[in-house]
Coordinates of C-alpha atoms and ligand atoms in Angstrom, one line a residue:
M1 CA 120.5 127.2 96.2
H2 CA 117.2 128.8 97.4
A3 CA 114.8 126.2 98.8
A4 CA 112.2 127.2 96.3
D5 CA 114.5 126.4 93.4
R6 CA 115.2 122.9 94.5
T7 CA 113.6 120.0 92.6
A8 CA 110.4 118.8 94.3
V9 CA 109.0 116.3 91.9
I10 CA 110.3 114.3 88.9
A11 CA 107.4 112.6 87.3
P12 CA 106.0 111.5 83.9
D13 CA 104.6 115.0 83.5
G14 CA 107.9 116.7 84.0
T15 CA 110.5 118.0 86.5
F16 CA 109.3 120.7 88.9
T17 CA 110.8 122.9 91.7
Y18 CA 109.2 123.7 95.0
R19 CA 108.3 127.1 93.5
N20 CA 106.5 125.4 90.5
L21 CA 104.6 123.3 93.0
D22 CA 103.6 126.3 95.1
E23 CA 102.4 128.2 92.0
A24 CA 100.5 125.2 90.6
A25 CA 98.8 124.5 94.0
E26 CA 97.8 128.2 94.1
R27 CA 96.2 127.9 90.6
V28 CA 94.3 124.8 91.6
C29 CA 93.2 126.5 94.8
A30 CA 91.9 129.5 92.9
A31 CA 90.0 127.4 90.4
L32 CA 88.5 125.2 93.0
A33 CA 87.4 128.0 95.3
D34 CA 85.9 129.7 92.3
G35 CA 85.4 133.0 94.1
A36 CA 84.4 131.5 97.4
S37 CA 86.6 132.3 100.4
N38 CA 87.0 128.8 101.6
L39 CA 85.7 125.3 100.7
N40 CA 84.9 124.7 104.3
E41 CA 85.9 121.1 104.4
A42 CA 83.9 120.2 101.2
R43 CA 85.1 116.8 99.9
V44 CA 87.0 116.9 96.6
A45 CA 87.5 113.5 95.1
Y46 CA 90.2 113.1 92.4
L47 CA 91.4 110.4 90.1
V48 CA 94.9 111.4 89.0
P49 CA 97.7 108.8 88.6
P50 CA 100.9 109.5 90.5
S51 CA 102.4 112.6 88.9
F52 CA 103.1 116.3 89.6
A53 CA 99.5 117.0 88.8
H54 CA 98.4 114.7 91.6
V55 CA 100.6 116.5 94.2
A56 CA 99.5 119.9 92.9
V57 CA 95.8 119.0 93.1
T58 CA 96.2 117.6 96.6
R59 CA 97.9 120.8 97.8
G60 CA 95.4 123.0 95.9
I61 CA 92.5 121.3 97.7
W62 CA 94.1 121.8 101.0
R63 CA 94.8 125.5 100.3
A64 CA 91.2 126.0 99.3
G65 CA 90.1 124.5 102.6
G66 CA 88.7 121.3 101.1
I67 CA 89.2 117.6 102.2
A68 CA 91.2 115.6 99.7
V69 CA 89.6 112.2 98.7
P70 CA 92.1 110.4 96.5
L71 CA 90.5 107.8 94.2
A72 CA 92.2 104.6 93.1
V73 CA 93.3 104.4 89.5
S74 CA 92.7 100.6 89.4
H75 CA 89.1 100.7 90.7
P76 CA 86.1 100.0 88.4
A77 CA 83.3 102.6 88.1
A78 CA 81.2 100.9 90.7
E79 CA 83.8 101.3 93.4
L80 CA 84.6 104.9 92.4
E81 CA 80.9 105.8 92.6
F82 CA 80.6 104.2 96.0
V83 CA 83.5 106.4 97.3
I84 CA 82.3 109.6 95.6
R85 CA 78.8 109.1 97.1
D86 CA 79.9 108.0 100.5
A87 CA 82.3 110.9 100.9
D88 CA 79.4 113.2 99.6
A89 CA 82.0 114.9 97.3
S90 CA 81.0 118.3 95.9
I91 CA 83.8 118.4 93.4
V92 CA 85.2 115.4 91.3
I93 CA 88.5 115.9 89.4
G94 CA 89.7 113.7 86.6
D95 CA 92.2 113.7 83.8
P96 CA 91.0 113.7 80.2
I97 CA 91.3 109.9 80.1
S98 CA 89.1 109.2 83.0
A99 CA 86.6 112.0 82.3
A100 CA 84.3 109.8 80.2
M101 CA 83.8 107.5 83.1
L102 CA 83.9 110.0 85.9
E103 CA 81.8 112.9 84.6
P104 CA 78.5 110.9 84.5
I105 CA 79.2 109.6 88.0
A106 CA 79.8 113.1 89.2
R107 CA 76.6 114.3 87.6
R108 CA 74.6 111.5 89.2
A109 CA 76.1 112.3 92.6
G110 CA 75.3 116.0 92.2
A111 CA 79.0 117.0 92.2
R112 CA 80.8 119.5 89.9
F113 CA 83.3 117.8 87.5
A114 CA 86.6 119.5 86.8
L115 CA 89.5 118.5 84.5
T116 CA 92.9 118.4 86.0
T117 CA 94.4 120.1 83.0
D118 CA 91.9 123.0 83.3
L119 CA 92.7 123.4 87.0
L120 CA 96.4 123.5 86.4
A121 CA 96.2 125.8 83.4
R122 CA 93.8 128.4 84.8
A123 CA 95.5 131.7 85.4
G124 CA 94.9 133.4 88.6
S125 CA 95.8 133.1 92.2
R126 CA 94.3 133.6 95.6
T127 CA 96.0 134.4 98.8
F128 CA 95.2 131.4 100.8
S129 CA 94.4 131.6 104.5
S130 CA 96.8 129.7 106.8
S131 CA 93.6 128.7 108.7
S132 CA 93.0 126.2 105.9
F133 CA 95.8 124.2 107.5
A134 CA 94.7 124.5 111.1
P135 CA 95.6 121.3 112.9
D136 CA 92.1 120.3 113.8
R137 CA 90.7 120.8 110.2
R138 CA 89.9 117.6 108.3
A139 CA 92.5 117.2 105.5
L140 CA 92.2 113.7 104.0
I141 CA 89.8 110.8 103.6
V142 CA 91.4 107.5 102.7
Y143 CA 89.0 104.6 102.1
T144 CA 90.0 101.3 103.7
S145 CA 88.4 97.9 104.1
G146 CA 87.4 96.8 107.5
T147 CA 85.6 94.0 109.3
T148 CA 82.3 95.4 108.0
G149 CA 81.3 94.9 104.4
K150 CA 81.9 98.2 102.5
P151 CA 85.1 100.3 102.8
K152 CA 85.1 103.1 105.4
G153 CA 86.5 106.6 105.0
V154 CA 89.3 107.3 107.4
V155 CA 89.4 111.0 108.2
S156 CA 92.8 112.5 109.1
T157 CA 93.2 116.1 110.1
H158 CA 96.1 118.4 109.1
G159 CA 97.4 117.9 112.7
N160 CA 97.3 114.1 112.3
L161 CA 99.2 114.3 109.0
A162 CA 101.8 116.7 110.4
A163 CA 102.3 114.4 113.4
Q164 CA 102.6 111.3 111.2
I165 CA 105.1 112.9 108.8
G166 CA 107.1 114.6 111.6
S167 CA 107.6 111.4 113.4
L168 CA 109.0 109.6 110.3
I169 CA 111.3 112.5 109.3
D170 CA 112.7 112.4 112.8
A171 CA 113.0 108.6 113.0
W172 CA 114.4 108.0 109.5
A173 CA 116.4 111.2 109.4
W174 CA 114.9 112.6 106.1
T175 CA 116.8 115.7 104.8
R176 CA 116.6 117.9 101.8
D177 CA 119.4 115.9 100.2
D178 CA 117.2 112.8 100.0
H179 CA 115.9 111.6 96.7
T180 CA 113.1 109.0 96.9
L181 CA 111.3 106.9 94.3
L182 CA 107.5 106.4 94.5
V183 CA 106.4 103.1 93.2
L184 CA 103.2 102.9 95.2
P185 CA 99.7 104.1 94.5
L186 CA 98.6 107.5 95.9
H187 CA 95.3 106.5 97.5
H188 CA 96.9 104.9 100.5
V189 CA 99.0 106.1 103.4
H190 CA 102.2 104.2 102.5
G191 CA 102.5 106.3 99.3
I192 CA 100.8 109.5 100.6
V193 CA 102.6 109.9 104.0
N194 CA 105.8 107.7 103.9
V195 CA 106.9 108.8 100.5
V196 CA 105.4 112.0 99.2
G197 CA 104.6 113.5 102.6
C198 CA 108.0 112.9 104.1
A199 CA 109.9 113.9 100.9
L200 CA 108.1 117.2 100.3
S201 CA 108.0 118.1 104.0
S202 CA 111.8 117.8 104.2
G203 CA 112.6 119.6 101.0
A204 CA 113.8 116.4 99.3
T205 CA 113.1 115.2 95.8
C206 CA 110.3 112.8 95.1
E207 CA 110.6 111.0 91.8
M208 CA 107.5 109.0 90.7
L209 CA 106.6 106.1 88.5
P210 CA 103.0 106.3 87.2
A211 CA 102.5 102.7 88.5
F212 CA 104.9 100.1 89.7
D213 CA 106.9 98.5 86.9
T214 CA 109.7 96.1 87.8
E215 CA 112.1 97.1 85.1
A216 CA 111.5 100.8 85.4
A217 CA 112.0 100.6 89.2
W218 CA 115.3 98.6 88.7
E219 CA 116.5 101.2 86.2
R220 CA 116.2 104.0 88.7
L221 CA 117.5 102.0 91.7
A222 CA 120.5 101.0 89.5
S223 CA 121.3 104.7 88.8
G224 CA 122.5 105.1 92.4
E225 CA 120.6 108.4 92.6
I226 CA 117.9 107.1 94.9
T227 CA 118.7 107.5 98.6
V228 CA 115.5 106.3 100.3
F229 CA 113.2 103.6 99.0
T230 CA 110.1 102.0 100.5
A231 CA 107.8 99.3 99.2
V232 CA 105.5 96.4 100.1
P233 CA 106.9 92.8 100.2
T234 CA 105.2 91.8 96.9
I235 CA 107.3 94.5 95.2
Y236 CA 110.6 93.2 96.7
H237 CA 109.5 89.7 95.6
R238 CA 109.2 91.0 92.0
L239 CA 112.4 93.0 92.1
I240 CA 114.2 89.9 93.3
A241 CA 112.8 87.7 90.6
S242 CA 113.8 90.2 88.0
W243 CA 117.4 90.5 89.4
D244 CA 117.7 86.7 89.4
A245 CA 116.7 86.6 85.7
A246 CA 119.1 89.4 84.7
S247 CA 122.6 88.9 83.1
A248 CA 125.6 89.1 85.4
G249 CA 126.5 92.6 84.2
V250 CA 123.0 93.9 84.9
Q251 CA 122.9 92.2 88.3
R252 CA 126.2 93.9 89.2
A253 CA 125.0 97.4 88.1
R254 CA 121.7 97.0 90.0
S255 CA 123.4 95.8 93.2
E256 CA 125.9 98.7 93.0
G257 CA 123.1 101.2 92.6
C258 CA 121.3 99.9 95.6
R259 CA 124.4 100.1 97.8
R260 CA 124.5 103.9 97.2
A261 CA 121.0 104.3 98.9
R262 CA 121.0 105.1 102.6
L263 CA 117.7 103.5 103.6
M264 CA 115.5 100.8 102.2
M265 CA 112.2 99.9 103.9
S266 CA 109.3 97.4 103.8
G267 CA 105.8 97.6 105.3
S268 CA 102.1 97.3 104.8
A269 CA 102.3 93.5 105.1
A270 CA 104.6 90.9 106.8
L271 CA 108.0 90.7 105.2
P272 CA 108.9 87.0 104.6
L273 CA 112.3 86.1 106.0
Q274 CA 113.5 84.7 102.7
T275 CA 112.7 88.1 101.0
L276 CA 114.6 89.9 103.7
D277 CA 117.6 87.6 103.3
R278 CA 117.7 87.6 99.5
W279 CA 117.3 91.3 99.4
R280 CA 120.2 91.7 101.7
E281 CA 122.4 89.5 99.4
I282 CA 121.3 91.5 96.4
S283 CA 121.4 95.0 97.7
G284 CA 123.5 95.0 100.8
H285 CA 120.5 96.4 102.7
T286 CA 118.8 94.8 105.7
L287 CA 115.3 96.1 105.0
L288 CA 113.9 98.3 107.8
E289 CA 110.5 96.8 108.5
R290 CA 107.9 99.0 110.1
Y291 CA 104.3 98.6 111.1
G292 CA 101.4 101.0 110.3
M293 CA 97.8 101.4 109.5
T294 CA 95.6 103.8 107.6
E295 CA 94.0 105.0 110.8
I296 CA 97.3 105.8 112.7
G297 CA 100.0 106.3 110.1
M298 CA 103.1 104.5 111.3
A299 CA 103.4 103.2 114.9
L300 CA 106.4 100.8 115.2
S301 CA 109.7 100.7 113.4
N302 CA 113.0 98.9 113.5
P303 CA 115.8 101.4 114.1
L304 CA 117.5 103.5 111.5
L305 CA 120.8 102.8 113.2
G306 CA 121.3 99.7 115.3
E307 CA 120.1 96.1 114.9
R308 CA 117.1 95.4 112.7
R309 CA 115.6 92.2 114.0
P310 CA 114.2 89.8 111.3
G311 CA 110.5 89.1 112.0
S312 CA 110.2 92.1 114.3
V313 CA 108.5 95.5 113.6
G314 CA 110.6 97.3 116.2
S315 CA 109.6 99.8 118.8
P316 CA 107.2 102.8 119.0
L317 CA 108.0 105.7 116.7
P318 CA 108.5 109.2 118.2
G319 CA 105.2 110.6 119.6
V320 CA 103.4 107.3 119.4
D321 CA 102.1 105.4 122.4
V322 CA 101.6 101.6 122.0
R323 CA 100.3 99.0 124.4
L324 CA 99.2 95.4 124.3
V325 CA 95.9 94.4 126.0
D326 CA 93.9 91.2 126.7
D327 CA 90.3 90.7 125.6
A328 CA 89.1 92.8 128.6
G329 CA 91.3 95.7 127.6
H330 CA 93.8 95.2 130.5
E331 CA 97.5 95.8 129.7
I332 CA 99.5 92.6 129.6
A333 CA 103.0 91.7 130.5
D334 CA 105.9 91.5 128.1
G335 CA 106.1 88.0 126.5
T336 CA 102.3 87.6 126.4
A337 CA 100.4 88.0 123.1
G338 CA 97.7 90.8 123.0
E339 CA 95.9 93.2 120.8
L340 CA 97.9 96.2 119.8
E341 CA 96.4 99.6 120.8
V342 CA 97.8 102.9 119.7
R343 CA 97.4 106.5 120.9
G344 CA 99.0 109.8 119.8
P345 CA 98.6 112.9 117.7
G346 CA 98.8 110.9 114.5
V347 CA 95.7 108.8 115.2
F348 CA 92.8 109.6 112.9
L349 CA 89.8 111.7 113.9
E350 CA 86.9 109.5 112.8
Y351 CA 85.4 107.2 110.2
W352 CA 83.6 109.5 107.9
R353 CA 79.9 109.8 108.9
R354 CA 80.1 106.5 110.9
P355 CA 80.0 107.6 114.6
D356 CA 79.1 104.2 115.9
E357 CA 82.1 102.5 114.2
T358 CA 84.4 105.4 115.3
R359 CA 83.3 104.9 118.9
S360 CA 83.8 101.1 118.9
A361 CA 87.2 101.5 117.3
F362 CA 88.5 103.1 120.5
R363 CA 88.9 101.9 124.0
D364 CA 89.7 104.5 126.7
G365 CA 91.2 106.8 124.1
W366 CA 93.3 104.0 122.5
F367 CA 92.7 102.9 118.9
R368 CA 92.2 99.2 118.7
T369 CA 94.2 98.0 115.7
G370 CA 92.9 94.4 115.5
D371 CA 96.5 93.2 115.1
V372 CA 97.9 90.8 117.7
A373 CA 101.5 91.1 118.8
V374 CA 104.0 90.2 121.4
V375 CA 107.0 92.0 122.9
E376 CA 110.3 90.0 122.7
H377 CA 113.7 91.5 123.6
G378 CA 112.1 94.9 123.8
A379 CA 110.7 94.8 120.2
Y380 CA 107.2 94.0 118.9
R381 CA 106.5 91.0 116.7
L382 CA 103.2 90.7 114.9
L383 CA 101.4 87.3 115.3
G384 CA 98.2 87.8 113.3
R385 CA 94.8 89.6 113.4
T386 CA 91.8 89.3 115.7
S387 CA 89.5 89.0 112.6
V388 CA 89.6 86.2 110.0
D389 CA 87.7 88.5 107.6
I390 CA 90.7 90.8 106.9
I391 CA 93.0 89.7 104.1
K392 CA 96.3 91.4 103.1
T393 CA 97.2 90.8 99.5
G394 CA 100.0 92.7 97.7
G395 CA 99.9 95.2 100.6
Y396 CA 96.2 95.9 100.1
K397 CA 93.7 95.2 102.8
V398 CA 90.7 93.3 101.6
S399 CA 87.5 92.6 103.5
A400 CA 86.3 89.0 103.0
L401 CA 82.8 90.2 103.7
E402 CA 82.8 92.7 100.9
V403 CA 84.0 90.2 98.4
E404 CA 81.5 87.6 99.6
E405 CA 78.6 90.1 99.2
V406 CA 79.5 90.5 95.6
I407 CA 80.0 86.8 94.8
R408 CA 76.8 85.8 96.6
A409 CA 74.9 87.9 94.0
H410 CA 76.2 85.7 91.2
P411 CA 73.3 83.7 89.8
A412 CA 75.1 80.3 90.2
V413 CA 76.2 80.9 93.8
S414 CA 74.0 79.9 96.8
D415 CA 76.7 80.7 99.4
C416 CA 80.4 81.4 99.6
A417 CA 83.3 82.0 102.0
V418 CA 86.3 84.1 101.1
V419 CA 89.6 83.5 102.9
G420 CA 93.3 84.5 102.5
I421 CA 95.6 81.6 101.6
V422 CA 99.4 82.1 102.3
D423 CA 101.2 82.9 99.0
P424 CA 104.9 83.6 98.4
E425 CA 104.2 86.5 96.0
W426 CA 101.1 88.2 97.3
G427 CA 101.4 87.4 101.1
E428 CA 97.9 86.1 101.0
R429 CA 95.9 85.3 97.9
V430 CA 92.2 86.0 97.9
S431 CA 90.4 82.6 97.5
V432 CA 86.8 81.6 97.5
A433 CA 84.9 78.4 98.4
V434 CA 81.4 78.3 96.9
E435 CA 78.2 76.3 97.3
L436 CA 76.4 76.3 93.9
H437 CA 72.7 76.2 93.2
A438 CA 71.5 72.8 92.0
R439 CA 72.6 72.1 88.4
A440 CA 74.6 75.4 88.3
A441 CA 78.2 75.6 87.2
L442 CA 80.9 78.2 87.8
S443 CA 84.4 78.5 86.4
L444 CA 87.1 80.9 87.6
E445 CA 87.0 82.8 84.3
N446 CA 83.3 83.3 84.6
L447 CA 83.7 84.5 88.2
H448 CA 86.4 86.9 87.1
A449 CA 84.3 88.3 84.3
W450 CA 81.5 88.8 86.8
A451 CA 83.6 90.4 89.6
K452 CA 85.7 92.6 87.3
A453 CA 83.0 95.3 86.9
R454 CA 82.2 95.2 90.6
L455 CA 85.6 94.9 92.5
A456 CA 89.1 96.3 92.3
P457 CA 91.5 93.8 90.7
Y458 CA 93.2 92.9 93.9
K459 CA 89.9 92.0 95.6
I460 CA 89.0 89.4 92.9
P461 CA 89.5 85.8 94.1
R462 CA 92.4 84.1 92.3
E463 CA 91.4 80.7 93.4
L464 CA 88.0 79.0 93.3
H465 CA 86.9 75.8 95.1
C466 CA 83.4 74.4 94.5
M467 CA 82.2 72.5 97.6
P468 CA 79.0 70.5 98.1
S469 CA 78.6 72.3 101.4
L470 CA 80.7 74.7 103.4
P471 CA 81.8 73.6 106.8
R472 CA 79.5 75.2 109.4
N473 CA 79.1 75.1 113.2
A474 CA 75.9 74.0 115.0
M475 CA 74.5 77.5 114.5
G476 CA 75.1 77.4 110.8
K477 CA 77.9 79.8 110.8
V478 CA 80.7 79.1 108.2
L479 CA 83.9 78.0 109.9
K480 CA 86.5 80.0 107.9
P481 CA 89.6 78.3 109.4
E482 CA 88.1 75.0 108.3
V483 CA 87.4 76.4 104.8
A484 CA 91.1 77.5 104.5
K485 CA 92.2 74.0 105.6
L486 CA 89.9 72.3 103.1
M487 CA 91.2 74.6 100.4
Q488 CA 94.8 73.8 101.2
A489 CA 94.1 70.1 101.2
D490 CA 92.3 70.4 97.9
E491 CA 95.0 72.5 96.2
S492 CA 95.1 70.1 93.2
G493 CA 91.4 70.4 92.6
A494 CA 91.3 74.2 92.7
A495 CA 90.8 76.5 89.7
K496 CA 93.6 79.1 89.8
S497 CA 94.5 82.2 87.9
P498 CA 97.4 81.7 85.5
G499 CA 100.8 82.6 86.9
H500 CA 100.3 81.1 90.3
S501 CA 102.5 78.5 91.6
Ligands
MCA601 C1 96.7 92.4 91.0 N1 96.7 91.2 90.5 C2 96.6 90.3 91.5 C3 96.6 91.1 92.7 N2 96.6 92.4 92.3 N3 96.6 88.9 91.6 C4 96.5 88.3 92.8 N4 96.5 89.0 93.9 C5 96.5 90.4 93.9 N5 96.5 91.0 95.1 C6 96.7 90.7 89.1 C7 95.9 91.6 88.2 O1 94.6 91.3 88.2 C8 96.6 91.4 86.9 O2 96.2 90.1 86.5 C9 98.0 91.3 87.3 O3 98.0 90.9 88.7 C10 98.8 92.6 87.2 O4 97.9 93.6 87.8 P1 98.3 95.0 88.1 O5 97.2 95.9 88.4 O6 99.3 95.5 87.1 O7 98.9 94.8 89.5 P2 100.4 95.0 89.8 O8 100.9 96.3 89.4 O9 101.1 93.8 89.3 O10 100.2 95.1 91.4 C11 101.2 94.6 92.3 C12 101.5 95.7 93.2 C13 100.3 96.4 93.8 C14 102.4 96.8 92.6 C15 102.3 95.0 94.3 O11 99.5 95.3 94.4 C16 100.6 97.5 94.7 O12 100.8 98.6 94.3 N6 100.5 97.2 96.1 C17 100.8 98.2 97.1 C18 99.5 98.7 97.7 C19 99.7 99.7 98.8 O13 100.3 100.8 98.6 N7 99.3 99.3 100.0 C20 99.5 100.2 101.1 C21 98.3 100.1 101.9 P3 95.8 89.8 85.0 O14 97.1 90.1 84.2 O15 95.4 88.4 85.0 O16 94.7 90.8 84.7 S1 98.6 99.8 103.6 C22 99.0 101.2 104.2 O17 99.1 102.3 103.6 C23 99.4 101.1 105.7 C24 99.3 102.4 106.3 C25 100.9 100.7 105.8 O18 101.3 100.1 106.8 O19 101.6 100.9 104.8
AMP602 P1 95.7 99.2 106.0 O1 94.5 99.1 106.8 O2 95.6 99.0 104.6 O3 96.3 100.5 106.3 O4 96.7 98.1 106.5 C1 97.1 98.1 107.8 C2 97.4 96.7 108.2 O5 98.5 96.2 107.5 C3 97.8 96.5 109.6 O6 96.7 96.5 110.5 C4 98.6 95.2 109.6 O7 97.7 94.1 109.7 C5 99.2 95.2 108.3 N1 100.6 95.6 108.3 C6 101.2 96.8 108.1 N2 102.5 96.8 108.3 C7 102.8 95.5 108.6 C8 104.0 94.7 108.8 N3 105.2 95.3 108.8 N4 103.9 93.4 109.1 C9 102.7 92.8 109.1 N5 101.6 93.4 108.9 C10 101.6 94.7 108.6

């Protein structure tokens, strides 16, 4: 079969070949360029759930010479507006459902608004210039939380993306015979690069769920048609719980379906050993755990063939240089813990319009990840992070400082400290300790209602502890490790979201 006639995408909006994708991207490109020869790295922000339309819009933006800025479907208007303004987007794209919210934001931000349906339907084509894909051109801005309050835009060039994808195709032996299932959002690198990027660059089929759904994911895994699957530990936790609750017949069908896959992977957060073990019992697969970051793509991976070591994230991927350094930036010997630094063609270009933060993120040309690791038996094991202000929950990175800034603005709150508490389902759950103003009261429900309009659902604290005073050092700085200890000791007195053990 001709490569163009092979199936590229199976999604809620239909089944499409590579030729369909090419033609749709061309239509989007023509509509976006609107007569201009090139968008010249104009930012195009788009809120499109995982679908064929999402992929076609991304490719259309690239052909037109724009920078793709994917927006998060789960974000409230305030967070979307922050990204649209920070990226200084000149075009905002939305589907008819999100238009009522997005169009006014686009107008306020001085951007043109376009409907996905119009872009895809518009007749016309434009011969695109291959210079749109020149390796040093900016291709993508993904917003990520950091050790500073607001999220930062991580800018990757076409060259960075090609290097990230090429390295994974090589290491994980992607071929056009693969058929993967996307269950992740498309505003983060795990979904963008490891799933859609790898599948479509190797001529494989990328099937998509519009959002993760345990039963829908199981149905597709049980079919035995999926050859490559990747997810975050929280998703495996949910799949395991659903398998455990299923009848013996359903369990058997699900396990048999998994056994026909060739590769199952986990990443974005530490994979608990019990999840690894239980998944092996259920599926027959020892999950391949790998390590990555928005700024660098993937850096370390357990092997495709050979021993996958529990608790380890393996060794450097092709084309990636990794080293461990002490506080002064000196390389350290194997067996000693140090900060992980990464170098290579996949490492991002810059934080969008934040030259100072870009400069301080690098040391002698190496990107400082903020993750601490050790080399044992030739493989890397992650030990933690250099900052207490980064929380990983459900695979999402959350800045404690960003959440604190929002909660401090609550009229009942005089001060607060946000920390991540170890949680079997979420990895860490976002939790807050607050000092209230005199005679003020605050419930978790009230806090949720307040935060919902301001923060993405995964950033909202799930646990609230009211404390007469937060633990501080002599300088008045809140001692976060102490806060976490007090919270754990005070588990019974905490207000928690339903559903938490
Ligand atoms: C949602 N809820 C939460 C959290 N998130 N509760 C506690 N902690 C959380 N983190 C609540 C919601 O408010 C809601 O509660 C209920 O759970 C269901 O919400 P929903 O939006 O449906 O969430 P979900 O679909 O259940 O989300 C779980 C998920 C999702 C599918 C695991 O978190 C997810 O897609 N995570 C993957 C993110 C990702 O791709 N990360 C990669 C970035 P209520 O019912 O009370 O309202 S890292 C990366 O890209 C690097 C490069 C790498 O290494 O991969
Ligand atoms: P993000 O900034 O959202 O791209 O998340 C990147 C961060 O996720 C890394 O800096 C790590 O802290 C964490 N991470 C990614 N993969 C793993 C893994 N396999 N084990 C532990 N942490 C991970």
